Short mmCIF file of C-alpha atoms in Angstrom, two decimals:
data_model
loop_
_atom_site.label_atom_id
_atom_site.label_comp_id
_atom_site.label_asym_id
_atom_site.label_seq_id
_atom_site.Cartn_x
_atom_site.Cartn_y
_atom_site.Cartn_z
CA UNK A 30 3.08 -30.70 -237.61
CA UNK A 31 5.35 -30.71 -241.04
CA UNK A 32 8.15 -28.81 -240.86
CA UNK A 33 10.51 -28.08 -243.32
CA UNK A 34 13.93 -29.74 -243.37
CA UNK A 35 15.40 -25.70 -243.30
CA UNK A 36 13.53 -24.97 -240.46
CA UNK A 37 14.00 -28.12 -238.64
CA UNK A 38 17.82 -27.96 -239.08
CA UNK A 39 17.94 -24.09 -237.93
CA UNK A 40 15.56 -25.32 -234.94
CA UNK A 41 18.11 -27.99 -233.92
CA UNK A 42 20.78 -25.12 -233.92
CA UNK A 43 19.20 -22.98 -231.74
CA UNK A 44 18.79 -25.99 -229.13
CA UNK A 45 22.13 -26.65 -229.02
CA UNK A 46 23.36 -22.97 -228.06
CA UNK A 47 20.58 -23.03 -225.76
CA UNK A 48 21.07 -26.72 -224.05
CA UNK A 49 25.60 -24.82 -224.42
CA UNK A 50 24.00 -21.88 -222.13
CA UNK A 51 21.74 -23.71 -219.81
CA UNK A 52 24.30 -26.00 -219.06
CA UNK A 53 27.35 -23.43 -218.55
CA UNK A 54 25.31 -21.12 -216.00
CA UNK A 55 23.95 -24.19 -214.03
CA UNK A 56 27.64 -25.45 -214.17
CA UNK A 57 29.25 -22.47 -213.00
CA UNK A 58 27.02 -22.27 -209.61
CA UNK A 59 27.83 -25.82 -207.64
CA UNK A 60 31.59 -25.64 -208.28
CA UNK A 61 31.19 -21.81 -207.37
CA UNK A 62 30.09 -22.30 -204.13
CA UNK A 63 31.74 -25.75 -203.18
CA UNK A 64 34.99 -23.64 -203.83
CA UNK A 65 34.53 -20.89 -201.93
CA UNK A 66 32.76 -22.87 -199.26
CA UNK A 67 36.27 -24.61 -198.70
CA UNK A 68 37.81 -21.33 -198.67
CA UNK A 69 35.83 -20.50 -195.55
CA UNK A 70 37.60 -23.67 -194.02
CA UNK A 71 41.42 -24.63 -195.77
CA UNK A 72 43.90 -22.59 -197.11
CA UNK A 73 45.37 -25.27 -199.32
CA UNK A 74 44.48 -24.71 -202.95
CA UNK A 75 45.26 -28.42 -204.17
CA UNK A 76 41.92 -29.82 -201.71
CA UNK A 77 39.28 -27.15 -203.22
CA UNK A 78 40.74 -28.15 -206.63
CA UNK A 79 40.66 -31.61 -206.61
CA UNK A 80 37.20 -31.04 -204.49
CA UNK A 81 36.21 -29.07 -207.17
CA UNK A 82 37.24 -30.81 -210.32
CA UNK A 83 35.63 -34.35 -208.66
CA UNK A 84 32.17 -32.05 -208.18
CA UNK A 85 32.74 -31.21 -211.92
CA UNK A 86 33.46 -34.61 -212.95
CA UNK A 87 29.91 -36.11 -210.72
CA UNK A 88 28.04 -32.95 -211.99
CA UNK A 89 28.49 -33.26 -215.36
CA UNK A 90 27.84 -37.10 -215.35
CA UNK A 91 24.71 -37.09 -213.47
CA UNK A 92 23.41 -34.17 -215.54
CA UNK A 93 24.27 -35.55 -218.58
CA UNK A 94 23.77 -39.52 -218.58
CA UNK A 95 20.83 -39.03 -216.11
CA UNK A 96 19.45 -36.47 -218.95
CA UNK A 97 20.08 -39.24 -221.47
CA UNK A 98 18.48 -41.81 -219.84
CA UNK A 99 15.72 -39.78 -219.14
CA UNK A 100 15.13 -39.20 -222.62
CA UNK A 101 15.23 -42.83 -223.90
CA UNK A 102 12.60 -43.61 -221.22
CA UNK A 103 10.63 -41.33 -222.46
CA UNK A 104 10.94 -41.51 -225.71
CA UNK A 105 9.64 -45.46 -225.07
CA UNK A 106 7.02 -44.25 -223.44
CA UNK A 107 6.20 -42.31 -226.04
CA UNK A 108 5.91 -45.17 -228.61
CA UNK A 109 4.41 -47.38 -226.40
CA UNK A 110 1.42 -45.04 -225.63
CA UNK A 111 1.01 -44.40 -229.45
CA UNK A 112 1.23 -48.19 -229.86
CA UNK A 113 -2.01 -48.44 -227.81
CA UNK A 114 -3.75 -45.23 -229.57
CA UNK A 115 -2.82 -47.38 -233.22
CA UNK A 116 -4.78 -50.37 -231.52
CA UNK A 117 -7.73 -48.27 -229.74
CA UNK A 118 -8.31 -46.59 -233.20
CA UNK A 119 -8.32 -49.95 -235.08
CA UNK A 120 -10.06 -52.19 -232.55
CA UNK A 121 -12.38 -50.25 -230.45
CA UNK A 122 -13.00 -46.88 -233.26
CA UNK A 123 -16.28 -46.28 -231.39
CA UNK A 124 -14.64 -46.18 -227.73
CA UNK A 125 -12.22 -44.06 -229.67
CA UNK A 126 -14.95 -41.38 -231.28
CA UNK A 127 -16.38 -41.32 -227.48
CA UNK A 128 -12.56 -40.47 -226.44
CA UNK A 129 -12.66 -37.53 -228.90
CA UNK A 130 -16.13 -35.75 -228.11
CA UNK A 131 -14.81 -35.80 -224.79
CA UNK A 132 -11.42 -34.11 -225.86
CA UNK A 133 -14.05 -31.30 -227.20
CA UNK A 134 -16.81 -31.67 -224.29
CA UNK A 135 -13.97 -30.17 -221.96
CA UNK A 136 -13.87 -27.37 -223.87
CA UNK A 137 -17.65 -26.70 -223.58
CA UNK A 138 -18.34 -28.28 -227.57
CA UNK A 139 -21.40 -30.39 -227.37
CA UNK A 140 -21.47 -33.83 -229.19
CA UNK A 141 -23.38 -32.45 -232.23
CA UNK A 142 -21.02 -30.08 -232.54
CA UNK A 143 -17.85 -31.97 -232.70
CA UNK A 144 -19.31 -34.73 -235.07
CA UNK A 145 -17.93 -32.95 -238.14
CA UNK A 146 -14.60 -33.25 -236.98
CA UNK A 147 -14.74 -36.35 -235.49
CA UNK A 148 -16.08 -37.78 -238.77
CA UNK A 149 -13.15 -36.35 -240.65
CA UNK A 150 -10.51 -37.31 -238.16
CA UNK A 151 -12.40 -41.55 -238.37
CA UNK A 152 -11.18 -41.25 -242.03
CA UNK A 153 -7.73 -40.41 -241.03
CA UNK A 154 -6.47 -42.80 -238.94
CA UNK A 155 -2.63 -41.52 -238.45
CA UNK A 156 -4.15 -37.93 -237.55
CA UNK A 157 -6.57 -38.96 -235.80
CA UNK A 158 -4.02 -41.11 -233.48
CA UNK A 159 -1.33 -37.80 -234.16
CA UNK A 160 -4.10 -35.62 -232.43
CA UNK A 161 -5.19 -38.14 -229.40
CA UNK A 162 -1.35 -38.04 -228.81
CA UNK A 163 -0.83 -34.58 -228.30
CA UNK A 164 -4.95 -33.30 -227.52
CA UNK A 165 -6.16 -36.45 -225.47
CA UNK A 166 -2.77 -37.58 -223.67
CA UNK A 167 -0.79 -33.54 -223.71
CA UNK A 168 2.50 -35.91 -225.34
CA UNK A 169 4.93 -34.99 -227.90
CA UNK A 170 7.01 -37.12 -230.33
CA UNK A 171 10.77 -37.00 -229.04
CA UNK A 172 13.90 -36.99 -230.98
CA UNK A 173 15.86 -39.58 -230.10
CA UNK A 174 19.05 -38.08 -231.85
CA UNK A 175 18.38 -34.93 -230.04
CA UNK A 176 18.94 -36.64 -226.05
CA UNK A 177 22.24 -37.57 -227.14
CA UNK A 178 23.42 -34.10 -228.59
CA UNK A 179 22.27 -32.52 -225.75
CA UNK A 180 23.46 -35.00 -222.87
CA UNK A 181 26.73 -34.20 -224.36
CA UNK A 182 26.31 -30.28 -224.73
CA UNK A 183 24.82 -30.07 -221.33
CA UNK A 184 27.44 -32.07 -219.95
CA UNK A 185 30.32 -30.06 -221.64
CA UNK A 186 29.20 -26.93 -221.08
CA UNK A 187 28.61 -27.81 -217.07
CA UNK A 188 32.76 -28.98 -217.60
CA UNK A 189 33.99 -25.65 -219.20
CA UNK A 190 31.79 -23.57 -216.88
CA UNK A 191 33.04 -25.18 -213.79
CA UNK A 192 36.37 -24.11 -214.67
CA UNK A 193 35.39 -20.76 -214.37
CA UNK A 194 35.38 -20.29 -210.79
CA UNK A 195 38.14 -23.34 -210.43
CA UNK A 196 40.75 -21.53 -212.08
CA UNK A 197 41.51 -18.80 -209.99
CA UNK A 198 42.43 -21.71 -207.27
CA UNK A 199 44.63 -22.94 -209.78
CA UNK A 200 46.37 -20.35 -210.29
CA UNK A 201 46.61 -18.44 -207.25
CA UNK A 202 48.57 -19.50 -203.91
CA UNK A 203 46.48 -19.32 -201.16
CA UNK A 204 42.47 -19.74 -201.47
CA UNK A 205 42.06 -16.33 -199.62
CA UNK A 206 43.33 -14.76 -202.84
CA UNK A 207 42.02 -17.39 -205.19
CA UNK A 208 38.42 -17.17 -203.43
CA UNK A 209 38.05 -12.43 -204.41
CA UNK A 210 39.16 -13.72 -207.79
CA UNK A 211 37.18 -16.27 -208.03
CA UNK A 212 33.56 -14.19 -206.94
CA UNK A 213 34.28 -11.41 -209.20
CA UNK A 214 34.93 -13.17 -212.54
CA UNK A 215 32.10 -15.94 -211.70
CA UNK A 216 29.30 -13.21 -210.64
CA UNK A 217 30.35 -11.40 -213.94
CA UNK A 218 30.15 -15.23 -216.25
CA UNK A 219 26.58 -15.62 -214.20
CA UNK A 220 25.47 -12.64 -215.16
CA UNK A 221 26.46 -12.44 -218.66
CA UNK A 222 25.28 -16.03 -218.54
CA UNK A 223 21.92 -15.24 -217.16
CA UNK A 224 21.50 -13.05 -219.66
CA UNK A 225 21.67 -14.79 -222.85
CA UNK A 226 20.13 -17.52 -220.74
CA UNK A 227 17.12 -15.44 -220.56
CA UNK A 228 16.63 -15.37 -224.26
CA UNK A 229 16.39 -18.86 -224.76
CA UNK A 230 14.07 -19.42 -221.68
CA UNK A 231 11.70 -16.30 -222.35
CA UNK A 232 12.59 -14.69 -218.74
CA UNK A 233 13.47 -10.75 -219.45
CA UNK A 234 17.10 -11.25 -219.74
CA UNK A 235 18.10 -8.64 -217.14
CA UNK A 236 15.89 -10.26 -214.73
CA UNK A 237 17.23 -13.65 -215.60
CA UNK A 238 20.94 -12.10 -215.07
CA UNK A 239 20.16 -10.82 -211.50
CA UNK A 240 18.35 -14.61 -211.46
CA UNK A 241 21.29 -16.20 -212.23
CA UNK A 242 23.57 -13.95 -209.99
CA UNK A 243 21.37 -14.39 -206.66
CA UNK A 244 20.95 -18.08 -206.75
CA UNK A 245 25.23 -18.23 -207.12
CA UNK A 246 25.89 -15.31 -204.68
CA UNK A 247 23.42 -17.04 -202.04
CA UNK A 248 24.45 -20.64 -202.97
CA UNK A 249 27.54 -19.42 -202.49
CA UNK A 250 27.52 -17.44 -199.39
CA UNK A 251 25.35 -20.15 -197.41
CA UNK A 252 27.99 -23.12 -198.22
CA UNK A 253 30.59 -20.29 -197.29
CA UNK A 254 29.20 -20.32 -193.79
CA UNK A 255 28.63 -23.86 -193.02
CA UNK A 256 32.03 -24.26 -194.12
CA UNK A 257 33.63 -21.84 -191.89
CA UNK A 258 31.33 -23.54 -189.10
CA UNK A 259 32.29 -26.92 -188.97
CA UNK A 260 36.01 -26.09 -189.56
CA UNK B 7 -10.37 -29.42 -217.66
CA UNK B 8 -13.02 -29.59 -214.72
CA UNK B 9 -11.23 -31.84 -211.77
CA UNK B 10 -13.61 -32.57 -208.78
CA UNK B 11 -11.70 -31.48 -205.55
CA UNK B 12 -10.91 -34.99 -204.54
CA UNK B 13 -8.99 -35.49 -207.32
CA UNK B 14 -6.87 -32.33 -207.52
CA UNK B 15 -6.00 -33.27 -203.72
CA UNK B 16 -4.95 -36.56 -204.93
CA UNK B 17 -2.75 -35.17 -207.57
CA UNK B 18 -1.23 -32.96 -204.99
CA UNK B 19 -0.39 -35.29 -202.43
CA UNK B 20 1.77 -37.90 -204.84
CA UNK B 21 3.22 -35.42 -206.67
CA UNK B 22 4.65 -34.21 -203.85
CA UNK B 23 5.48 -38.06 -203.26
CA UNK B 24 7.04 -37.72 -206.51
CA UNK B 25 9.28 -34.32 -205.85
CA UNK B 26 10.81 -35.94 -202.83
CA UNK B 27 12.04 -39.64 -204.47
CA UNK B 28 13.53 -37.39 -207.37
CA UNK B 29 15.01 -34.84 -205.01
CA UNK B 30 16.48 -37.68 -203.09
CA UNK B 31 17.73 -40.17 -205.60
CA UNK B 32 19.53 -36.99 -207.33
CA UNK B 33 20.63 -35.51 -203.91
CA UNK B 34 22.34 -39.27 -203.26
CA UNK B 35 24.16 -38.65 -206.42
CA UNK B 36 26.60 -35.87 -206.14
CA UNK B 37 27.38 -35.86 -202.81
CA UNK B 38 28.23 -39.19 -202.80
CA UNK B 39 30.52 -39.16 -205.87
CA UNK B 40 32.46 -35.52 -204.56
CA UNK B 41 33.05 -38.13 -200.98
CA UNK B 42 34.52 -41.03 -202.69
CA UNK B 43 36.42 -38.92 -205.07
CA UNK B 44 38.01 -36.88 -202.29
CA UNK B 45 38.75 -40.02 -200.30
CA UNK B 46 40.79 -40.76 -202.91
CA UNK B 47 42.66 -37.92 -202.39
CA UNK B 48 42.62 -37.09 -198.67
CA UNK B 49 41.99 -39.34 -195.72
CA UNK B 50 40.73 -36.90 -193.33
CA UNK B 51 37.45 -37.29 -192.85
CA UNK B 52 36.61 -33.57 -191.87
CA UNK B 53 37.27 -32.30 -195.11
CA UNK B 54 35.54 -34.57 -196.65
CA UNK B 55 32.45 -34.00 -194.73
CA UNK B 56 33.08 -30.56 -194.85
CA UNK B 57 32.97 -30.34 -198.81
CA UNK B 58 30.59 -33.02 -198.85
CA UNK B 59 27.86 -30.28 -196.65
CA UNK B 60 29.13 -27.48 -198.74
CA UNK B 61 27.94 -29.33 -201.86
CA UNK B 62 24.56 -29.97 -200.05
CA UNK B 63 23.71 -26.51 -199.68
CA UNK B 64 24.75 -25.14 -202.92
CA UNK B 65 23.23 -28.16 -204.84
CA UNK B 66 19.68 -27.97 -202.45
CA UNK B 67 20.12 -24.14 -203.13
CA UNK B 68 20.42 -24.45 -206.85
CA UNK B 69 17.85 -26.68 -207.78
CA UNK B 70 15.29 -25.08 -204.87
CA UNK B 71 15.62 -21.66 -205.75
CA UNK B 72 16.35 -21.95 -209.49
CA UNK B 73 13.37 -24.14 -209.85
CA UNK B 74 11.28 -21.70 -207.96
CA UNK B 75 12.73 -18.80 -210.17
CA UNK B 76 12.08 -20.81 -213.03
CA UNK B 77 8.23 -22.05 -212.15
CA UNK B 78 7.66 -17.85 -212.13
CA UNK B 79 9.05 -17.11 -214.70
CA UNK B 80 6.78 -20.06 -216.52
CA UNK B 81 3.69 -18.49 -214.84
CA UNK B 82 4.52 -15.23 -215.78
CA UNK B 83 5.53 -16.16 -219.74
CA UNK B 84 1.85 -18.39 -219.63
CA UNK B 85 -0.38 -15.31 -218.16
CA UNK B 86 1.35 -13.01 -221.10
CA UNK B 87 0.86 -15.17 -223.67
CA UNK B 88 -3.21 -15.83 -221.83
CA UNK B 89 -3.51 -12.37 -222.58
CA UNK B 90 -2.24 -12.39 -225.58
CA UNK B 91 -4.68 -15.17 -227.08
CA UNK B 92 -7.86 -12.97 -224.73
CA UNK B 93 -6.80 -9.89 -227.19
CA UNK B 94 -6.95 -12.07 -229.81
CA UNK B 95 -10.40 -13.36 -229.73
CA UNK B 96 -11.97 -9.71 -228.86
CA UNK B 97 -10.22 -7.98 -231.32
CA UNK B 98 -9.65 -10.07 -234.25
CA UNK B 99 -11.67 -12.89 -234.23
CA UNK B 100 -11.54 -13.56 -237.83
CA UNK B 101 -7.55 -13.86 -237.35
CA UNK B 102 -8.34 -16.29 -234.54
CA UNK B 103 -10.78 -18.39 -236.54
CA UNK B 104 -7.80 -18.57 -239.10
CA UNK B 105 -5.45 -19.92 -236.82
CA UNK B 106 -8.17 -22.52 -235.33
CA UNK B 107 -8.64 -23.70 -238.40
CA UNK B 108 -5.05 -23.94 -239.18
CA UNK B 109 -4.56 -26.32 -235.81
CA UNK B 110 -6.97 -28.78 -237.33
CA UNK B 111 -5.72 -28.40 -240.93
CA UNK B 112 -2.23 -29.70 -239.82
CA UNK B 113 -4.03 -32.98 -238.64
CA UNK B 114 -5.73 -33.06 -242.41
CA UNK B 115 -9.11 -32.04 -241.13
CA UNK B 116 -10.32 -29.32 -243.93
CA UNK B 117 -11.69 -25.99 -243.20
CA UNK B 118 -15.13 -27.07 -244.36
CA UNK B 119 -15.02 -30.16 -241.36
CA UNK B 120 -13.57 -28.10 -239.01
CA UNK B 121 -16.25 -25.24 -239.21
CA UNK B 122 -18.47 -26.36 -237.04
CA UNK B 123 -16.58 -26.92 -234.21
CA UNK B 124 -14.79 -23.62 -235.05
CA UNK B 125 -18.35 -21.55 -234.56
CA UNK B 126 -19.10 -23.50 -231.93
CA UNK B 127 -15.86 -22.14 -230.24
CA UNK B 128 -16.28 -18.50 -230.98
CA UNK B 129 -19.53 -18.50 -229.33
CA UNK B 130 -17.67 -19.33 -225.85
CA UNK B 131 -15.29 -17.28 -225.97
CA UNK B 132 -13.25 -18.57 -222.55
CA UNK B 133 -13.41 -21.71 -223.90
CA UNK B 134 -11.72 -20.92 -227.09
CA UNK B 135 -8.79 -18.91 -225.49
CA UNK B 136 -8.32 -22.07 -223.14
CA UNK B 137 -8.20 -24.43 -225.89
CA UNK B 138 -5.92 -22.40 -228.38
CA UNK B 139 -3.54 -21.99 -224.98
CA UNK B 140 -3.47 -25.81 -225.01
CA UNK B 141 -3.79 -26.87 -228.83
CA UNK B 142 -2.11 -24.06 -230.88
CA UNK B 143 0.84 -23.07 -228.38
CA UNK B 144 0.81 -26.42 -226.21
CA UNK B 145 1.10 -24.44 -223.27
CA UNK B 146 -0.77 -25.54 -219.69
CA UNK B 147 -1.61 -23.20 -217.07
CA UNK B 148 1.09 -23.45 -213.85
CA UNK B 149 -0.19 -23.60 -210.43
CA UNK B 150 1.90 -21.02 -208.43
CA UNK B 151 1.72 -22.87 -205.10
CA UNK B 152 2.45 -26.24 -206.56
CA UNK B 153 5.85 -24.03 -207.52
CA UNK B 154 6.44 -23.39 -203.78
CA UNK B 155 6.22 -26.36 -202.37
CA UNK B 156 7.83 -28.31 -205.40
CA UNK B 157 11.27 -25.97 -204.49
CA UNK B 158 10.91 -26.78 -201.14
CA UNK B 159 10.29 -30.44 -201.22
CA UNK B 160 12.74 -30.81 -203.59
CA UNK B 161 15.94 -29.11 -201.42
CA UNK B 162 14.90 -30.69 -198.50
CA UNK B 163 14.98 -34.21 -199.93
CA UNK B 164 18.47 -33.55 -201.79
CA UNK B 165 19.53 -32.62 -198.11
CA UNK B 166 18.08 -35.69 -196.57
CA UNK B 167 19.60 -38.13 -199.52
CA UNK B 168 22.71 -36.25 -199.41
CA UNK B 169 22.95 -37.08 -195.10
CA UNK B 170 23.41 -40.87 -196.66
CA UNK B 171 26.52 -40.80 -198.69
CA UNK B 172 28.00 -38.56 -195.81
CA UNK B 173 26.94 -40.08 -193.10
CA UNK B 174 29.82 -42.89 -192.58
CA UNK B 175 32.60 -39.89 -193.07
CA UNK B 176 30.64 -38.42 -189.91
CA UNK B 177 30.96 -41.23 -188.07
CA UNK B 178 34.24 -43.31 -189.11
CA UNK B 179 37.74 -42.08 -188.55
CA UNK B 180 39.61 -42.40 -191.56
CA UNK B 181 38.62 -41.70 -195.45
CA UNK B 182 39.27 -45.17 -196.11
CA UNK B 183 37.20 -47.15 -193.83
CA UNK B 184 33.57 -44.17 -194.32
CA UNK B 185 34.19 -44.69 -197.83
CA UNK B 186 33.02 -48.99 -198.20
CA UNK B 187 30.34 -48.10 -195.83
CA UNK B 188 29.65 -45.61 -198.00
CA UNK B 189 29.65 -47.22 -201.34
CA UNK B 190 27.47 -50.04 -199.87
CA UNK B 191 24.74 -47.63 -198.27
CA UNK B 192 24.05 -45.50 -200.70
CA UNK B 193 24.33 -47.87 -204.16
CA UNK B 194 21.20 -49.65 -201.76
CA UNK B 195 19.83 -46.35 -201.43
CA UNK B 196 20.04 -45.53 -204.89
CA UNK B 197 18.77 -48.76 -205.89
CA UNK B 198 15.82 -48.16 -203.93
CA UNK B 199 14.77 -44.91 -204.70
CA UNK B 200 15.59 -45.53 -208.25
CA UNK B 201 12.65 -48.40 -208.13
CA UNK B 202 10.35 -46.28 -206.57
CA UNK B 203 11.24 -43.08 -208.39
CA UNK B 204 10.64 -45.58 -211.90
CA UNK B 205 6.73 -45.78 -210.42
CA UNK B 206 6.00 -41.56 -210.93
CA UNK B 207 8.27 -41.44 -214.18
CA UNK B 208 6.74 -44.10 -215.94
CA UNK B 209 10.16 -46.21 -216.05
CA UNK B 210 9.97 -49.78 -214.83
CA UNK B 211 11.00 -49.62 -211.79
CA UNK B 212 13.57 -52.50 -211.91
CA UNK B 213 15.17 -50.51 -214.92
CA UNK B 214 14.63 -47.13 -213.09
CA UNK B 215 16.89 -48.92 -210.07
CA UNK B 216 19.47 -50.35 -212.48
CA UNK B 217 20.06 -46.82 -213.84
CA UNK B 218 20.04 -44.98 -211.06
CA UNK B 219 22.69 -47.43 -209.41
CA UNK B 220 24.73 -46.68 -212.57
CA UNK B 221 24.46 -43.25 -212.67
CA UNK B 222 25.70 -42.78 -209.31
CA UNK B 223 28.09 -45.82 -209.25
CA UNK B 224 29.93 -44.45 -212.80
CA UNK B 225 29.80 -40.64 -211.42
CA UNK B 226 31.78 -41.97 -207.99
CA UNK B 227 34.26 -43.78 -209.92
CA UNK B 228 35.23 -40.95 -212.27
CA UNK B 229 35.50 -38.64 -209.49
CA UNK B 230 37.38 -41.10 -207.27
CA UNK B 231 39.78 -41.54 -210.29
CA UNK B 232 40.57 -37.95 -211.30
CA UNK B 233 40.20 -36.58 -207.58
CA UNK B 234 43.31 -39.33 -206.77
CA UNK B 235 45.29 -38.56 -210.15
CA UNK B 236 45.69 -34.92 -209.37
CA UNK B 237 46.45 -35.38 -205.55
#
């Protein structure tokens, strides 16, 4: 559908803090928990900090180059599916008309009724393939820009959340005191976290802080006791 | 649209085929990189088995719950926005016919073609919320159980393909020696569930392998490097 270049730039924007957000509370809850899992079994800062900064470093990566590559792949499969949709509607137009009723037929819209529209859509052949796309096949056109920006953003944000609950052990002497540090300012980032999270992914925002806040308290807490198990 | 029962039971069964190769090949990932970067760093093995289970749980708790979390929250958003389009139709269908018309016009189908098919719609009037659900806000209605069982799958198999990586430090004696049987184990693992995972993602599956062995392969290395620069 045409957008205008405005709203397509202030759309972009908005992805970005949201892709920033999305990233930083996912980011904050692995390193959270590896941390103060480890605290359950050493007392030596320098192993949950170089444990946590290599989870950081794999974290980050896999989100954001698997995210990439993720992207381009779909992105060809994209143009390769609207490839054959630019050859159906050229080379077999009646198999194609067929294609369409039945796009309408689902929807309880008998033959005669669709005509019309099918008619109109025959005339137009790069609507008529834009509307198989998205009505026949459910796809949308990617932007290939976009997977880059927000590998990137995604992956930077999961860095600079991670050193949220990180720092403390940094800091601090012993992981004992690192570790009360470390739950209280990382409960409070999840939650404020959650909570803007919650705008950008339609969940109530208080219910997406408490969201945010269980999954790290009980990620957290289990790792915590497996920890302390095996040491 | 109508499915016959066979079908939906197909669908089922692989895509729960399809939750488990993704949970695994991304379980593989982490854990693996967080083991070869602290055996760069330490070369007791308990540690490193101990971090390396920590990061199990959290991760399988992350992506389990927070997908479940997520799927609700999904459901929730699409029944709202269901009843939204039901208030719609009974209330102000001449609103409604507006915005129908408006889907098509953005394909270059004019108000006079689309008419027919727009009538035809407000006759059925569960038809015409379902298809504005699909066609004007691209949603598709969420199964709830699918939700379930996707969380579960998925944790489990980022447990079992996390067991790989880890499963020479279990066994070996020293960092050094767990960490080539390591490397060699789980880039084959990684290779393999990367082809297979490229047949339900729609990437060939030789190029779905190659970047899966990369992803995991560049993600080890950085955390190897930084995890021994700081020790």
């Amino acid at each position: 559908m045409p957008q205008t270049p405005h709203i397509e730039r202030h759309f972009t924007g908005s992805a970005t803090v949201r892709d920033l957000v999305i990233g930083r509370a996912d980011g904050l809850t692995v390193p959270f928990a590896l941390a103060a899992g480890l605290s359950g079994a050493v007392d030596t800062t320098r192993i949950i900090v170089t444990a946590g900064l290599a989870e950081i470093a794999a974290g980050a990566i896999a989100m954001g180059l698997g995210g990439y590559l993720a992207a381009q792949s779909e992105a060809e499969h994209y143009h390769a599916e609207r490839q054959r949709e630019v050859t159906e509607v050229t080379e077999k137009p009646e198999a194609e008309v067929t294609e369409t009723a039945e796009v309408f037929r689902s929807y309880g819209v008998t033959e005669e009724e669709s005509r019309p529209i099918v008619d109109a859509l025959r005339t137009r052949p790069e609507a008529w393939v834009d509307f198989m796309m998205r009505f026949e096949l459910g796809l949308e056109q990617p932007d290939p820009r976009r997977a880059v920006v927000s590998a990137l953003t995604i992956a930077g944000a999961y860095i600079a959340g991670g050193c949220i609950p990180l720092g403390p052990y940094m800091l601090l002497a012993t992981a004992s005191a690192a570790l009360s540090v470390s739950v209280v300012i990382t409960l409070i980032a999840l939650g404020a976290f959650g909570y803007v999270k919650g705008h950008f992914t339609g969940t109530p925002p208080w219910r997406s802080a408490m969201q945010t806040v269980l999954i790290g308290g009980v990620a957290a807490g289990v790792a915590f006791v497996i920890a302390r198990a095996i040491a």
